[in-house]
Short mmCIF file of C-alpha atoms and ligand atoms in Angstrom, two decimals:
data_model
loop_
_atom_site.label_atom_id
_atom_site.label_comp_id
_atom_site.label_asym_id
_atom_site.label_seq_id
_atom_site.Cartn_x
_atom_site.Cartn_y
_atom_site.Cartn_z
CA UNK W 112 171.47 -5.35 273.27
CA UNK W 113 173.52 -7.52 275.62
CA UNK W 114 175.65 -6.04 278.36
CA UNK W 115 179.36 -5.55 277.47
CA UNK W 116 181.60 -5.29 280.54
CA UNK W 117 184.10 -2.44 280.86
CA UNK W 118 187.15 -2.30 283.17
CA UNK W 119 185.97 -1.98 286.75
CA UNK W 120 188.40 0.42 288.39
CA UNK W 121 189.32 3.69 286.64
CA UNK W 122 192.96 3.50 287.70
CA UNK W 123 194.60 4.78 284.53
CA UNK W 124 195.79 8.29 285.33
CA UNK W 125 194.98 9.88 281.96
CA UNK W 126 191.53 8.26 282.01
CA UNK W 127 190.88 9.63 285.51
CA UNK W 128 192.05 13.10 284.49
CA UNK W 129 189.83 13.04 281.37
CA UNK W 130 186.87 12.07 283.56
CA UNK W 131 187.62 14.78 286.12
CA UNK W 132 187.84 17.42 283.38
CA UNK W 133 184.57 16.43 281.71
CA UNK W 134 181.48 18.45 282.42
CA UNK W 135 178.91 16.27 284.20
CA UNK W 136 177.69 19.22 286.21
CA UNK W 137 174.04 19.00 285.18
CA UNK W 138 173.53 15.33 286.16
CA UNK W 139 175.71 15.74 289.27
CA UNK W 140 173.75 18.78 290.42
CA UNK W 141 170.43 17.10 289.62
CA UNK W 142 171.54 14.14 291.77
CA UNK W 143 172.42 16.42 294.71
CA UNK W 144 169.27 18.56 294.34
CA UNK W 145 167.06 15.46 294.30
CA UNK W 146 168.84 13.96 297.31
CA UNK W 147 168.34 17.15 299.31
CA UNK W 148 164.75 17.56 298.21
CA UNK W 149 163.89 13.97 299.19
CA UNK W 150 166.02 13.45 302.30
CA UNK W 151 167.80 16.74 303.16
CA UNK W 152 166.78 16.76 306.82
CA UNK W 153 168.32 13.28 307.37
CA UNK W 154 171.75 14.05 305.94
CA UNK W 155 174.38 14.41 308.67
CA UNK W 156 176.93 11.67 308.03
CA UNK W 157 177.04 10.52 304.41
CA UNK W 158 179.03 7.82 302.59
CA UNK W 159 179.62 8.11 298.82
CA UNK W 160 180.79 4.88 297.14
CA UNK W 161 182.78 5.21 293.90
CA UNK W 162 183.18 8.97 294.33
CA UNK W 163 185.51 9.51 291.35
CA UNK W 164 186.92 13.07 291.43
CA UNK W 165 184.41 13.99 294.18
CA UNK W 166 182.36 16.53 292.27
CA UNK W 167 179.12 15.08 293.67
CA UNK W 168 180.09 15.05 297.37
CA UNK W 169 181.67 18.51 297.09
CA UNK W 170 178.40 19.87 295.69
CA UNK W 171 176.57 18.20 298.59
CA UNK W 172 178.99 19.58 301.20
CA UNK W 173 178.60 23.08 299.78
CA UNK W 174 174.80 22.80 299.82
CA UNK W 175 174.55 21.55 303.43
CA UNK W 176 177.13 23.25 305.67
CA UNK W 177 176.57 20.79 308.53
CA UNK W 178 177.03 17.58 306.55
CA UNK W 179 180.09 15.32 306.98
CA UNK W 180 181.03 13.07 304.08
CA UNK W 181 183.24 10.03 303.63
CA UNK W 182 183.89 9.43 299.93
CA UNK W 183 185.51 6.19 298.75
CA UNK W 184 187.02 5.10 295.45
CA UNK W 185 189.12 2.07 294.59
CA UNK W 186 191.27 3.99 292.12
CA UNK W 187 194.44 5.61 293.41
CA UNK W 188 194.36 8.17 290.58
CA UNK W 189 190.74 9.10 291.34
CA UNK W 190 191.33 9.28 295.10
CA UNK W 191 194.24 11.67 294.50
CA UNK W 192 192.16 13.88 292.21
CA UNK W 193 189.34 13.82 294.78
CA UNK W 194 191.66 14.83 297.64
CA UNK W 195 193.01 17.73 295.59
CA UNK W 196 189.48 18.87 294.72
CA UNK W 197 188.47 18.74 298.41
CA UNK W 198 191.58 20.72 299.39
CA UNK W 199 190.94 23.29 296.65
CA UNK W 200 187.35 23.66 297.89
CA UNK W 201 188.58 24.10 301.49
CA UNK W 202 186.34 21.26 302.69
CA UNK W 203 188.97 19.07 304.44
CA UNK W 204 187.30 19.54 307.82
CA UNK W 205 184.05 17.92 306.68
CA UNK W 206 185.13 15.57 303.90
CA UNK W 207 187.34 12.50 304.03
CA UNK W 208 188.51 10.72 300.88
CA UNK W 209 189.50 7.09 301.25
CA UNK W 210 190.98 4.76 298.69
CA UNK W 211 188.86 1.68 299.25
CA UNK W 212 187.09 -0.93 297.21
CA UNK W 213 183.82 -2.75 297.52
CA UNK W 214 183.12 -5.42 298.55
CA UNK W 215 184.48 -5.15 302.05
CA UNK W 216 184.89 -1.41 302.56
CA UNK W 217 186.87 -1.28 305.80
CA UNK W 218 185.83 2.02 307.26
CA UNK W 219 185.68 3.03 310.88
CA UNK W 220 182.49 1.67 312.35
CA UNK W 221 180.53 4.82 311.81
CA UNK W 222 176.84 5.18 311.42
CA UNK W 223 175.94 6.65 308.05
CA UNK W 224 172.58 8.37 307.69
CA UNK W 225 172.91 7.99 303.94
CA UNK W 226 174.80 5.83 301.48
CA UNK W 227 174.93 7.41 298.04
CA UNK W 228 176.52 6.39 294.77
CA UNK W 229 176.47 7.77 291.26
CA UNK W 230 177.59 5.98 288.10
CA UNK W 231 179.42 3.15 289.86
CA UNK W 232 177.04 0.20 289.53
CA UNK W 233 177.68 -0.43 285.83
CA UNK W 234 181.42 -0.86 286.50
CA UNK W 235 180.86 -3.98 288.55
CA UNK W 236 180.94 -7.39 286.86
CA UNK W 237 178.54 -8.68 289.54
CA UNK W 238 176.00 -6.06 290.65
CA UNK W 239 174.91 -8.20 293.62
CA UNK W 240 178.21 -7.21 295.27
CA UNK W 241 177.05 -3.59 295.33
CA UNK W 242 173.61 -4.21 296.83
CA UNK W 243 175.02 -6.59 299.46
CA UNK W 244 177.55 -3.92 300.44
CA UNK W 245 174.70 -1.43 300.82
CA UNK W 246 172.93 -3.88 303.12
CA UNK W 247 176.08 -4.32 305.19
CA UNK W 248 176.67 -0.59 305.53
CA UNK W 249 173.09 0.47 306.13
CA UNK W 250 171.54 0.45 309.58
CA UNK W 251 168.05 1.33 310.62
CA UNK W 252 166.45 3.90 308.30
CA UNK W 253 169.57 4.66 306.27
CA UNK W 254 168.88 6.69 303.15
CA UNK W 255 170.04 4.88 300.03
CA UNK W 256 170.31 7.03 296.92
CA UNK W 257 171.87 5.43 293.84
CA UNK W 258 171.93 6.78 290.32
CA UNK W 259 173.36 4.91 287.39
CA UNK W 260 173.28 4.85 283.61
CA UNK W 261 170.84 2.50 281.95
CA UNK W 262 171.72 0.48 278.86
CA UNK W 263 170.21 1.82 275.65
CA UNK W 264 168.58 -0.66 273.25
CA UNK W 265 171.24 -0.40 270.53
CA UNK W 266 174.83 0.73 269.94
CA UNK W 267 173.47 3.47 267.69
CA UNK W 268 171.34 4.78 270.55
CA UNK W 269 174.41 4.73 272.82
CA UNK W 270 176.38 6.74 270.26
CA UNK W 271 173.55 9.24 270.01
CA UNK W 272 173.57 9.79 273.78
CA UNK W 273 177.34 10.34 273.80
CA UNK W 274 177.09 12.89 270.99
CA UNK W 275 174.20 14.75 272.59
CA UNK W 276 175.61 14.83 276.15
CA UNK W 277 179.35 15.14 275.51
CA UNK W 278 179.85 16.41 271.94
CA UNK W 279 182.98 18.42 272.73
CA UNK W 280 184.71 16.09 275.19
CA UNK W 281 187.99 14.28 274.46
CA UNK W 282 187.95 11.07 272.36
CA UNK W 283 189.05 9.12 275.47
CA UNK W 284 186.15 10.45 277.53
CA UNK W 285 183.69 9.74 274.71
CA UNK W 286 184.99 6.17 274.38
CA UNK W 287 184.66 5.57 278.13
CA UNK W 288 181.17 7.06 278.17
CA UNK W 289 180.08 4.85 275.26
CA UNK W 290 181.58 1.77 276.93
CA UNK W 291 179.80 2.67 280.17
CA UNK W 292 176.43 2.82 278.39
CA UNK W 293 177.07 -0.66 276.96
CA UNK W 294 178.08 -1.96 280.41
CA UNK W 295 175.03 -0.50 282.16
CA UNK W 296 171.92 -2.41 283.25
CA UNK W 297 168.36 -1.93 282.09
CA UNK W 298 165.75 -0.63 284.51
CA UNK W 299 164.20 -4.11 284.68
CA UNK W 300 167.57 -5.65 285.51
CA UNK W 301 168.12 -3.13 288.31
CA UNK W 302 164.66 -3.85 289.72
CA UNK W 303 165.46 -7.56 289.64
CA UNK W 304 168.75 -6.94 291.46
CA UNK W 305 166.87 -5.04 294.20
CA UNK W 306 164.34 -7.86 294.52
CA UNK W 307 167.11 -10.46 294.72
CA UNK W 308 168.86 -8.44 297.43
CA UNK W 309 165.61 -7.96 299.34
CA UNK W 310 165.99 -4.19 299.18
CA UNK W 311 162.74 -2.28 299.03
CA UNK W 312 163.90 0.71 297.01
CA UNK W 313 162.00 2.36 294.20
CA UNK W 314 163.76 2.50 290.85
CA UNK W 315 162.75 4.69 287.93
CA UNK W 316 164.20 6.41 284.90
CA UNK W 317 164.90 10.05 285.69
CA UNK W 318 166.50 11.22 282.43
CA UNK W 319 167.37 9.98 278.95
CA UNK W 320 170.30 8.04 280.42
CA UNK W 321 169.89 7.67 284.18
CA UNK W 322 168.00 5.42 286.57
CA UNK W 323 167.55 6.40 290.21
CA UNK W 324 167.04 3.86 292.99
CA UNK W 325 166.15 5.35 296.34
CA UNK W 326 164.51 4.71 299.65
CA UNK W 327 165.07 4.06 303.33
CA UNK W 328 166.66 0.78 304.27
CA UNK W 329 165.25 -0.54 307.52
CA UNK W 330 166.96 -3.01 309.82
CA UNK W 331 169.27 -4.16 307.07
CA UNK W 332 171.58 -6.02 309.48
C1 SAM M 298 182.16 6.57 286.39
S1 SAM M 298 183.00 6.88 287.88
C2 SAM M 298 181.79 7.80 288.79
C3 SAM M 298 182.42 8.79 289.71
C4 SAM M 298 181.46 9.69 290.48
N1 SAM M 298 180.59 8.94 291.35
C5 SAM M 298 180.66 10.56 289.55
O1 SAM M 298 179.46 10.33 289.38
O2 SAM M 298 181.25 11.48 288.97
C6 SAM M 298 182.97 5.31 288.72
C7 SAM M 298 184.02 5.23 289.82
O3 SAM M 298 183.81 4.02 290.57
C8 SAM M 298 185.09 3.51 290.92
N2 SAM M 298 184.96 2.07 291.21
C9 SAM M 298 184.78 1.05 290.34
N3 SAM M 298 184.67 -0.12 290.98
C10 SAM M 298 184.79 0.16 292.30
C11 SAM M 298 184.76 -0.65 293.48
N4 SAM M 298 184.60 -1.98 293.42
N5 SAM M 298 184.89 -0.04 294.69
C12 SAM M 298 185.06 1.31 294.77
N6 SAM M 298 185.10 2.12 293.68
C13 SAM M 298 184.97 1.55 292.46
C14 SAM M 298 185.96 3.80 289.72
O4 SAM M 298 187.34 3.77 290.03
C15 SAM M 298 185.44 5.19 289.31
O5 SAM M 298 186.20 6.21 289.90
#
């Protein structure tokens, strides 16, 4: 099945609210658990790109009381939801939400020990933009930890995933989820993107719908 693009930025307010209300706790927690298991001792100053409503970075901040996190999203609606979630969690001292878009994130020139991202890659028309941004942001031995959906072989298979993962979610959320599966890359495509970018990360399927690319980026600049 060929890739079908979906809108890049989730800037419609009702769409953002539907996403924030949906229960992605199991994949979000699996992402955070895996990150800590693989690289926990390196995580001091972390950047999350395409943070959405910030469920992932909040879980990370709760799990590691010393970690500081900058979380960026290009959507005003998402950034507002993320700020509210951070305030509600009482994590304002250690978490900063910025409304910012890649390419060209203009953040203070901080050193990030880790650049993480979950379920953003498939939104981008040109995935090379994402991997180049990672190379720009990473310094010596930066942890890169990126999870994204992979594209199922058929529309029927995509429908099946939506119905098994999100059977009780709103029609809007189900539509967006289905469109995301059609917009996602295959594992082979992601490996090719990494090769093209010269990034030596491993990439593998870690569930019925997710691929994980991870590793340490050395001397990226
Ligand atoms: C499917 S959501 C994932 C949110 C969150 N990472 C999670 O796993 O729950 C993808 C997010 O990426 C954001 N996004 C899309 N393109 C972006 C870009 N070029 N720069 C920054 N954020 C972007 C969207 O606005 C959306 O909030």
